[in-house]
């Protein structure tokens, strides 16, 4: 994953809309297709309602004070603060989101230090957050930075959080999905892939 500012993520469609695409070419609906590993060749899947979650990104830098591993009392260990934060992040969805709703916070990258006996000055972690509903998305966006700052401060460190909105969720309209499903059945039947 290359961390990109939100204004650079998936902006092709937005630029076309802002440039007047639908004023120049009015339409009633927009259809998209996404490949999905795991769906057998020759098959199509159609989902009514929520189909793909939003995806947001965060880069968190926890800064402490480096030192020698034999003298941890003279340092502020950002690795320890990061470990506490990763555990605390698992509470964002499990304790702040209605159990009947969906949200995911995934830490996918951690970088800090180079030597086994040296406490580094800082650690960087990167995560993604996913949800289907704007209200769940808002809870995650509020809780991740709050937890990062609180966990870092509790151990004498400091957290800097860059939380970027990525793509919104894909939520299919029932009528348009039914139409797409029927078209897919007709096309597959014509080529012998019912």
PDB file of C-alpha atoms in Angstrom:
ATOM      1  CA  UNK A   1       0.000   0.000   0.000  1.00  0.00           C
ATOM      2  CA  UNK A   2       1.321   3.397  -0.944  1.00  0.00           C
ATOM      3  CA  UNK A   3      -0.150   5.987   1.394  1.00  0.00           C
ATOM      4  CA  UNK A   4      -1.840   8.627  -0.740  1.00  0.00           C
ATOM      5  CA  UNK A   5      -3.621  11.788   0.375  1.00  0.00           C
ATOM      6  CA  UNK A   6      -7.392  11.441   0.018  1.00  0.00           C
ATOM      7  CA  UNK A   7      -7.492  14.021  -2.757  1.00  0.00           C
ATOM      8  CA  UNK A   8      -5.412  11.657  -4.901  1.00  0.00           C
ATOM      9  CA  UNK A   9      -7.426   8.483  -4.243  1.00  0.00           C
ATOM     10  CA  UNK A  10     -10.021   7.501  -6.849  1.00  0.00           C
ATOM     11  CA  UNK A  11     -10.634  10.988  -8.129  1.00  0.00           C
ATOM     12  CA  UNK A  12     -11.138  10.155 -11.812  1.00  0.00           C
ATOM     13  CA  UNK A  13     -14.923   9.783 -11.526  1.00  0.00           C
ATOM     14  CA  UNK A  14     -15.235  12.867  -9.324  1.00  0.00           C
ATOM     15  CA  UNK A  15     -13.290  14.965 -11.830  1.00  0.00           C
ATOM     16  CA  UNK A  16     -15.534  13.795 -14.674  1.00  0.00           C
ATOM     17  CA  UNK A  17     -18.688  14.586 -12.672  1.00  0.00           C
ATOM     18  CA  UNK A  18     -17.316  18.011 -11.649  1.00  0.00           C
ATOM     19  CA  UNK A  19     -16.511  18.694 -15.325  1.00  0.00           C
ATOM     20  CA  UNK A  20     -20.206  18.245 -16.192  1.00  0.00           C
ATOM     21  CA  UNK A  21     -20.323  14.644 -17.434  1.00  0.00           C
ATOM     22  CA  UNK A  22     -23.982  14.138 -16.498  1.00  0.00           C
ATOM     23  CA  UNK A  23     -25.055  17.546 -17.761  1.00  0.00           C
ATOM     24  CA  UNK A  24     -23.536  16.682 -21.151  1.00  0.00           C
ATOM     25  CA  UNK A  25     -24.664  13.038 -21.104  1.00  0.00           C
ATOM     26  CA  UNK A  26     -27.727  12.617 -18.850  1.00  0.00           C
ATOM     27  CA  UNK A  27     -28.458   9.099 -17.647  1.00  0.00           C
ATOM     28  CA  UNK A  28     -30.825   7.320 -15.299  1.00  0.00           C
ATOM     29  CA  UNK A  29     -28.352   4.980 -13.580  1.00  0.00           C
ATOM     30  CA  UNK A  30     -24.690   4.040 -13.501  1.00  0.00           C
ATOM     31  CA  UNK A  31     -23.598   0.397 -13.433  1.00  0.00           C
ATOM     32  CA  UNK A  32     -20.215  -0.974 -12.483  1.00  0.00           C
ATOM     33  CA  UNK A  33     -18.544  -4.358 -12.471  1.00  0.00           C
ATOM     34  CA  UNK A  34     -15.854  -5.536 -10.101  1.00  0.00           C
ATOM     35  CA  UNK A  35     -13.852  -8.711 -10.454  1.00  0.00           C
ATOM     36  CA  UNK A  36     -13.982 -10.859  -7.343  1.00  0.00           C
ATOM     37  CA  UNK A  37     -11.443 -13.615  -6.755  1.00  0.00           C
ATOM     38  CA  UNK A  38     -13.270 -16.638  -5.446  1.00  0.00           C
ATOM     39  CA  UNK A  39     -16.266 -16.335  -7.770  1.00  0.00           C
ATOM     40  CA  UNK A  40     -15.996 -19.139 -10.304  1.00  0.00           C
ATOM     41  CA  UNK A  41     -15.301 -18.240 -13.924  1.00  0.00           C
ATOM     42  CA  UNK A  42     -18.521 -17.820 -15.881  1.00  0.00           C
ATOM     43  CA  UNK A  43     -20.495 -16.670 -12.840  1.00  0.00           C
ATOM     44  CA  UNK A  44     -21.684 -13.227 -11.832  1.00  0.00           C
ATOM     45  CA  UNK A  45     -22.814 -12.130  -8.398  1.00  0.00           C
ATOM     46  CA  UNK A  46     -25.316  -9.358  -7.707  1.00  0.00           C
ATOM     47  CA  UNK A  47     -25.924  -7.976  -4.234  1.00  0.00           C
ATOM     48  CA  UNK A  48     -28.885  -5.859  -3.130  1.00  0.00           C
ATOM     49  CA  UNK A  49     -27.914  -3.089  -0.725  1.00  0.00           C
ATOM     50  CA  UNK A  50     -24.426  -2.898   0.816  1.00  0.00           C
ATOM     51  CA  UNK A  51     -21.925  -4.674  -1.428  1.00  0.00           C
ATOM     52  CA  UNK A  52     -18.481  -3.260  -0.615  1.00  0.00           C
ATOM     53  CA  UNK A  53     -17.409  -1.337   2.464  1.00  0.00           C
ATOM     54  CA  UNK A  54     -15.842   2.098   2.476  1.00  0.00           C
ATOM     55  CA  UNK A  55     -12.083   2.150   2.914  1.00  0.00           C
ATOM     56  CA  UNK A  56     -10.216   4.816   4.828  1.00  0.00           C
ATOM     57  CA  UNK A  57      -6.523   5.011   5.678  1.00  0.00           C
ATOM     58  CA  UNK A  58      -4.549   6.186   8.680  1.00  0.00           C
ATOM     59  CA  UNK A  59      -0.853   6.699   9.241  1.00  0.00           C
ATOM     60  CA  UNK A  60       0.054   6.964  12.906  1.00  0.00           C
ATOM     61  CA  UNK A  61       3.512   8.018  14.072  1.00  0.00           C
ATOM     62  CA  UNK A  62       4.278   7.416  17.735  1.00  0.00           C
ATOM     63  CA  UNK A  63       7.274   9.373  18.947  1.00  0.00           C
ATOM     64  CA  UNK A  64       9.091   8.731  22.190  1.00  0.00           C
ATOM     65  CA  UNK A  65      12.733   9.061  23.104  1.00  0.00           C
ATOM     66  CA  UNK A  66      15.211   6.514  21.891  1.00  0.00           C
ATOM     67  CA  UNK A  67      17.710   4.818  24.129  1.00  0.00           C
ATOM     68  CA  UNK A  68      19.667   1.679  24.864  1.00  0.00           C
ATOM     69  CA  UNK A  69      17.700  -1.509  25.438  1.00  0.00           C
ATOM     70  CA  UNK A  70      19.627  -2.099  28.686  1.00  0.00           C
ATOM     71  CA  UNK A  71      18.444   1.271  30.049  1.00  0.00           C
ATOM     72  CA  UNK A  72      14.740   1.497  29.190  1.00  0.00           C
ATOM     73  CA  UNK A  73      14.141   3.809  32.159  1.00  0.00           C
ATOM     74  CA  UNK A  74      16.117   6.516  30.324  1.00  0.00           C
ATOM     75  CA  UNK A  75      13.939   6.253  27.218  1.00  0.00           C
ATOM     76  CA  UNK A  76      10.282   6.642  26.225  1.00  0.00           C
ATOM     77  CA  UNK A  77       9.556   3.459  24.315  1.00  0.00           C
ATOM     78  CA  UNK A  78       7.383   4.039  21.227  1.00  0.00           C
ATOM     79  CA  UNK A  79       7.399   0.293  20.479  1.00  0.00           C
ATOM     80  CA  UNK A  80       5.632  -0.420  23.772  1.00  0.00           C
ATOM     81  CA  UNK A  81       3.155   2.410  23.134  1.00  0.00           C
ATOM     82  CA  UNK A  82       2.489   1.016  19.657  1.00  0.00           C
ATOM     83  CA  UNK A  83       1.872  -2.469  21.043  1.00  0.00           C
ATOM     84  CA  UNK A  84      -0.683  -1.054  23.490  1.00  0.00           C
ATOM     85  CA  UNK A  85      -2.305   0.934  20.698  1.00  0.00           C
ATOM     86  CA  UNK A  86      -2.671  -2.070  18.392  1.00  0.00           C
ATOM     87  CA  UNK A  87      -4.476  -3.957  21.143  1.00  0.00           C
ATOM     88  CA  UNK A  88      -6.663  -0.935  21.976  1.00  0.00           C
ATOM     89  CA  UNK A  89      -7.635  -0.453  18.321  1.00  0.00           C
ATOM     90  CA  UNK A  90      -9.430  -3.795  18.443  1.00  0.00           C
ATOM     91  CA  UNK A  91     -11.925  -2.168  20.823  1.00  0.00           C
ATOM     92  CA  UNK A  92     -13.026   0.472  18.306  1.00  0.00           C
ATOM     93  CA  UNK A  93     -15.538  -1.805  16.601  1.00  0.00           C
ATOM     94  CA  UNK A  94     -16.172  -4.269  19.437  1.00  0.00           C
ATOM     95  CA  UNK A  95     -17.000  -1.566  22.003  1.00  0.00           C
ATOM     96  CA  UNK A  96     -18.076   1.502  20.018  1.00  0.00           C
ATOM     97  CA  UNK A  97     -20.144   0.086  17.138  1.00  0.00           C
ATOM     98  CA  UNK A  98     -23.560  -1.545  17.453  1.00  0.00           C
ATOM     99  CA  UNK A  99     -23.022  -5.325  17.251  1.00  0.00           C
ATOM    100  CA  UNK A 100     -25.617  -5.477  14.456  1.00  0.00           C
ATOM    101  CA  UNK A 101     -23.494  -3.162  12.295  1.00  0.00           C
ATOM    102  CA  UNK A 102     -20.202  -3.813  10.477  1.00  0.00           C
ATOM    103  CA  UNK A 103     -16.812  -2.191  10.853  1.00  0.00           C
ATOM    104  CA  UNK A 104     -13.213  -3.349  10.565  1.00  0.00           C
ATOM    105  CA  UNK A 105      -9.958  -1.737  11.687  1.00  0.00           C
ATOM    106  CA  UNK A 106      -6.852  -3.493  10.360  1.00  0.00           C
ATOM    107  CA  UNK A 107      -3.264  -2.586  11.170  1.00  0.00           C
ATOM    108  CA  UNK A 108      -1.321  -3.714   8.123  1.00  0.00           C
ATOM    109  CA  UNK A 109       2.098  -2.143   8.587  1.00  0.00           C
ATOM    110  CA  UNK A 110       4.448  -1.387  11.496  1.00  0.00           C
ATOM    111  CA  UNK A 111       7.921   0.074  11.123  1.00  0.00           C
ATOM    112  CA  UNK A 112      10.273   1.139  13.879  1.00  0.00           C
ATOM    113  CA  UNK A 113      13.863   0.636  14.859  1.00  0.00           C
ATOM    114  CA  UNK A 114      16.720  -1.288  13.279  1.00  0.00           C
ATOM    115  CA  UNK A 115      18.572  -3.020  16.099  1.00  0.00           C
ATOM    116  CA  UNK A 116      17.448  -5.532  18.709  1.00  0.00           C
ATOM    117  CA  UNK A 117      19.153  -3.666  21.561  1.00  0.00           C
ATOM    118  CA  UNK A 118      18.103  -0.084  20.710  1.00  0.00           C
ATOM    119  CA  UNK A 119      14.824   1.598  21.583  1.00  0.00           C
ATOM    120  CA  UNK A 120      13.938   3.740  18.541  1.00  0.00           C
ATOM    121  CA  UNK A 121      12.758   7.338  18.646  1.00  0.00           C
ATOM    122  CA  UNK A 122       9.574   6.571  16.732  1.00  0.00           C
ATOM    123  CA  UNK A 123       7.348   3.892  15.242  1.00  0.00           C
ATOM    124  CA  UNK A 124       5.016   4.272  12.269  1.00  0.00           C
ATOM    125  CA  UNK A 125       1.953   2.146  11.722  1.00  0.00           C
ATOM    126  CA  UNK A 126      -0.566   2.209   8.916  1.00  0.00           C
ATOM    127  CA  UNK A 127      -4.093   0.929   9.014  1.00  0.00           C
ATOM    128  CA  UNK A 128      -7.287   0.691   7.060  1.00  0.00           C
ATOM    129  CA  UNK A 129     -10.828   1.090   8.324  1.00  0.00           C
ATOM    130  CA  UNK A 130     -13.935  -0.238   6.595  1.00  0.00           C
ATOM    131  CA  UNK A 131     -17.666   0.185   7.128  1.00  0.00           C
ATOM    132  CA  UNK A 132     -20.954   0.299   5.249  1.00  0.00           C
ATOM    133  CA  UNK A 133     -22.708   3.145   7.070  1.00  0.00           C
ATOM    134  CA  UNK A 134     -21.641   6.791   7.407  1.00  0.00           C
ATOM    135  CA  UNK A 135     -22.368   6.785  11.145  1.00  0.00           C
ATOM    136  CA  UNK A 136     -20.081   3.768  11.710  1.00  0.00           C
ATOM    137  CA  UNK A 137     -17.433   5.386   9.524  1.00  0.00           C
ATOM    138  CA  UNK A 138     -17.654   8.543  11.677  1.00  0.00           C
ATOM    139  CA  UNK A 139     -17.236   6.556  14.919  1.00  0.00           C
ATOM    140  CA  UNK A 140     -14.103   4.858  13.589  1.00  0.00           C
ATOM    141  CA  UNK A 141     -12.674   8.145  12.330  1.00  0.00           C
ATOM    142  CA  UNK A 142     -13.210   9.713  15.759  1.00  0.00           C
ATOM    143  CA  UNK A 143     -12.030   6.782  17.915  1.00  0.00           C
ATOM    144  CA  UNK A 144      -8.805   5.829  16.078  1.00  0.00           C
ATOM    145  CA  UNK A 145      -7.048   9.192  16.633  1.00  0.00           C
ATOM    146  CA  UNK A 146      -8.432   9.487  20.178  1.00  0.00           C
ATOM    147  CA  UNK A 147      -7.101   6.055  21.135  1.00  0.00           C
ATOM    148  CA  UNK A 148      -3.744   6.688  19.449  1.00  0.00           C
ATOM    149  CA  UNK A 149      -3.202   9.908  21.356  1.00  0.00           C
ATOM    150  CA  UNK A 150      -4.403   8.508  24.691  1.00  0.00           C
ATOM    151  CA  UNK A 151      -2.351   5.310  24.472  1.00  0.00           C
ATOM    152  CA  UNK A 152       0.806   7.191  23.492  1.00  0.00           C
ATOM    153  CA  UNK A 153       0.364   9.788  26.236  1.00  0.00           C
ATOM    154  CA  UNK A 154      -0.297   7.110  28.849  1.00  0.00           C
ATOM    155  CA  UNK A 155       3.286   5.907  28.292  1.00  0.00           C
ATOM    156  CA  UNK A 156       4.905   9.324  27.912  1.00  0.00           C
ATOM    157  CA  UNK A 157       4.976   9.294  24.109  1.00  0.00           C
ATOM    158  CA  UNK A 158       3.214  11.405  21.491  1.00  0.00           C
ATOM    159  CA  UNK A 159       1.005  10.255  18.580  1.00  0.00           C
ATOM    160  CA  UNK A 160       0.504  12.073  15.306  1.00  0.00           C
ATOM    161  CA  UNK A 161      -2.419  10.764  13.247  1.00  0.00           C
ATOM    162  CA  UNK A 162      -3.080  11.357   9.561  1.00  0.00           C
ATOM    163  CA  UNK A 163      -6.553   9.879   8.908  1.00  0.00           C
ATOM    164  CA  UNK A 164      -7.656  10.048   5.264  1.00  0.00           C
ATOM    165  CA  UNK A 165     -11.065   9.232   3.813  1.00  0.00           C
ATOM    166  CA  UNK A 166     -10.752   6.848   0.887  1.00  0.00           C
ATOM    167  CA  UNK A 167     -13.619   5.406  -1.121  1.00  0.00           C
ATOM    168  CA  UNK A 168     -17.206   5.478   0.175  1.00  0.00           C
ATOM    169  CA  UNK A 169     -19.165   2.229   0.448  1.00  0.00           C
ATOM    170  CA  UNK A 170     -20.855   0.674  -2.572  1.00  0.00           C
ATOM    171  CA  UNK A 171     -24.555   0.355  -1.822  1.00  0.00           C
ATOM    172  CA  UNK A 172     -26.612  -1.089  -4.663  1.00  0.00           C
ATOM    173  CA  UNK A 173     -30.160   0.051  -5.321  1.00  0.00           C
ATOM    174  CA  UNK A 174     -32.619  -2.850  -5.357  1.00  0.00           C
ATOM    175  CA  UNK A 175     -34.377  -1.971  -8.645  1.00  0.00           C
ATOM    176  CA  UNK A 176     -31.172  -1.408 -10.604  1.00  0.00           C
ATOM    177  CA  UNK A 177     -29.606  -4.558  -9.144  1.00  0.00           C
ATOM    178  CA  UNK A 178     -32.637  -6.621 -10.202  1.00  0.00           C
ATOM    179  CA  UNK A 179     -32.295  -5.232 -13.735  1.00  0.00           C
ATOM    180  CA  UNK A 180     -28.554  -6.044 -13.831  1.00  0.00           C
ATOM    181  CA  UNK A 181     -29.262  -9.551 -12.528  1.00  0.00           C
ATOM    182  CA  UNK A 182     -31.772 -10.213 -15.332  1.00  0.00           C
ATOM    183  CA  UNK A 183     -29.414  -8.868 -17.998  1.00  0.00           C
ATOM    184  CA  UNK A 184     -26.621 -11.071 -16.639  1.00  0.00           C
ATOM    185  CA  UNK A 185     -28.885 -14.155 -16.741  1.00  0.00           C
ATOM    186  CA  UNK A 186     -29.822 -13.440 -20.362  1.00  0.00           C
ATOM    187  CA  UNK A 187     -26.223 -12.880 -21.445  1.00  0.00           C
ATOM    188  CA  UNK A 188     -24.925 -15.955 -19.643  1.00  0.00           C
ATOM    189  CA  UNK A 189     -27.726 -18.084 -21.093  1.00  0.00           C
ATOM    190  CA  UNK A 190     -26.794 -16.938 -24.630  1.00  0.00           C
ATOM    191  CA  UNK A 191     -23.221 -18.103 -24.175  1.00  0.00           C
ATOM    192  CA  UNK A 192     -24.215 -21.329 -22.420  1.00  0.00           C
ATOM    193  CA  UNK A 193     -23.125 -20.355 -18.896  1.00  0.00           C
ATOM    194  CA  UNK A 194     -26.460 -20.273 -17.058  1.00  0.00           C
TER     195      UNK A 194
END
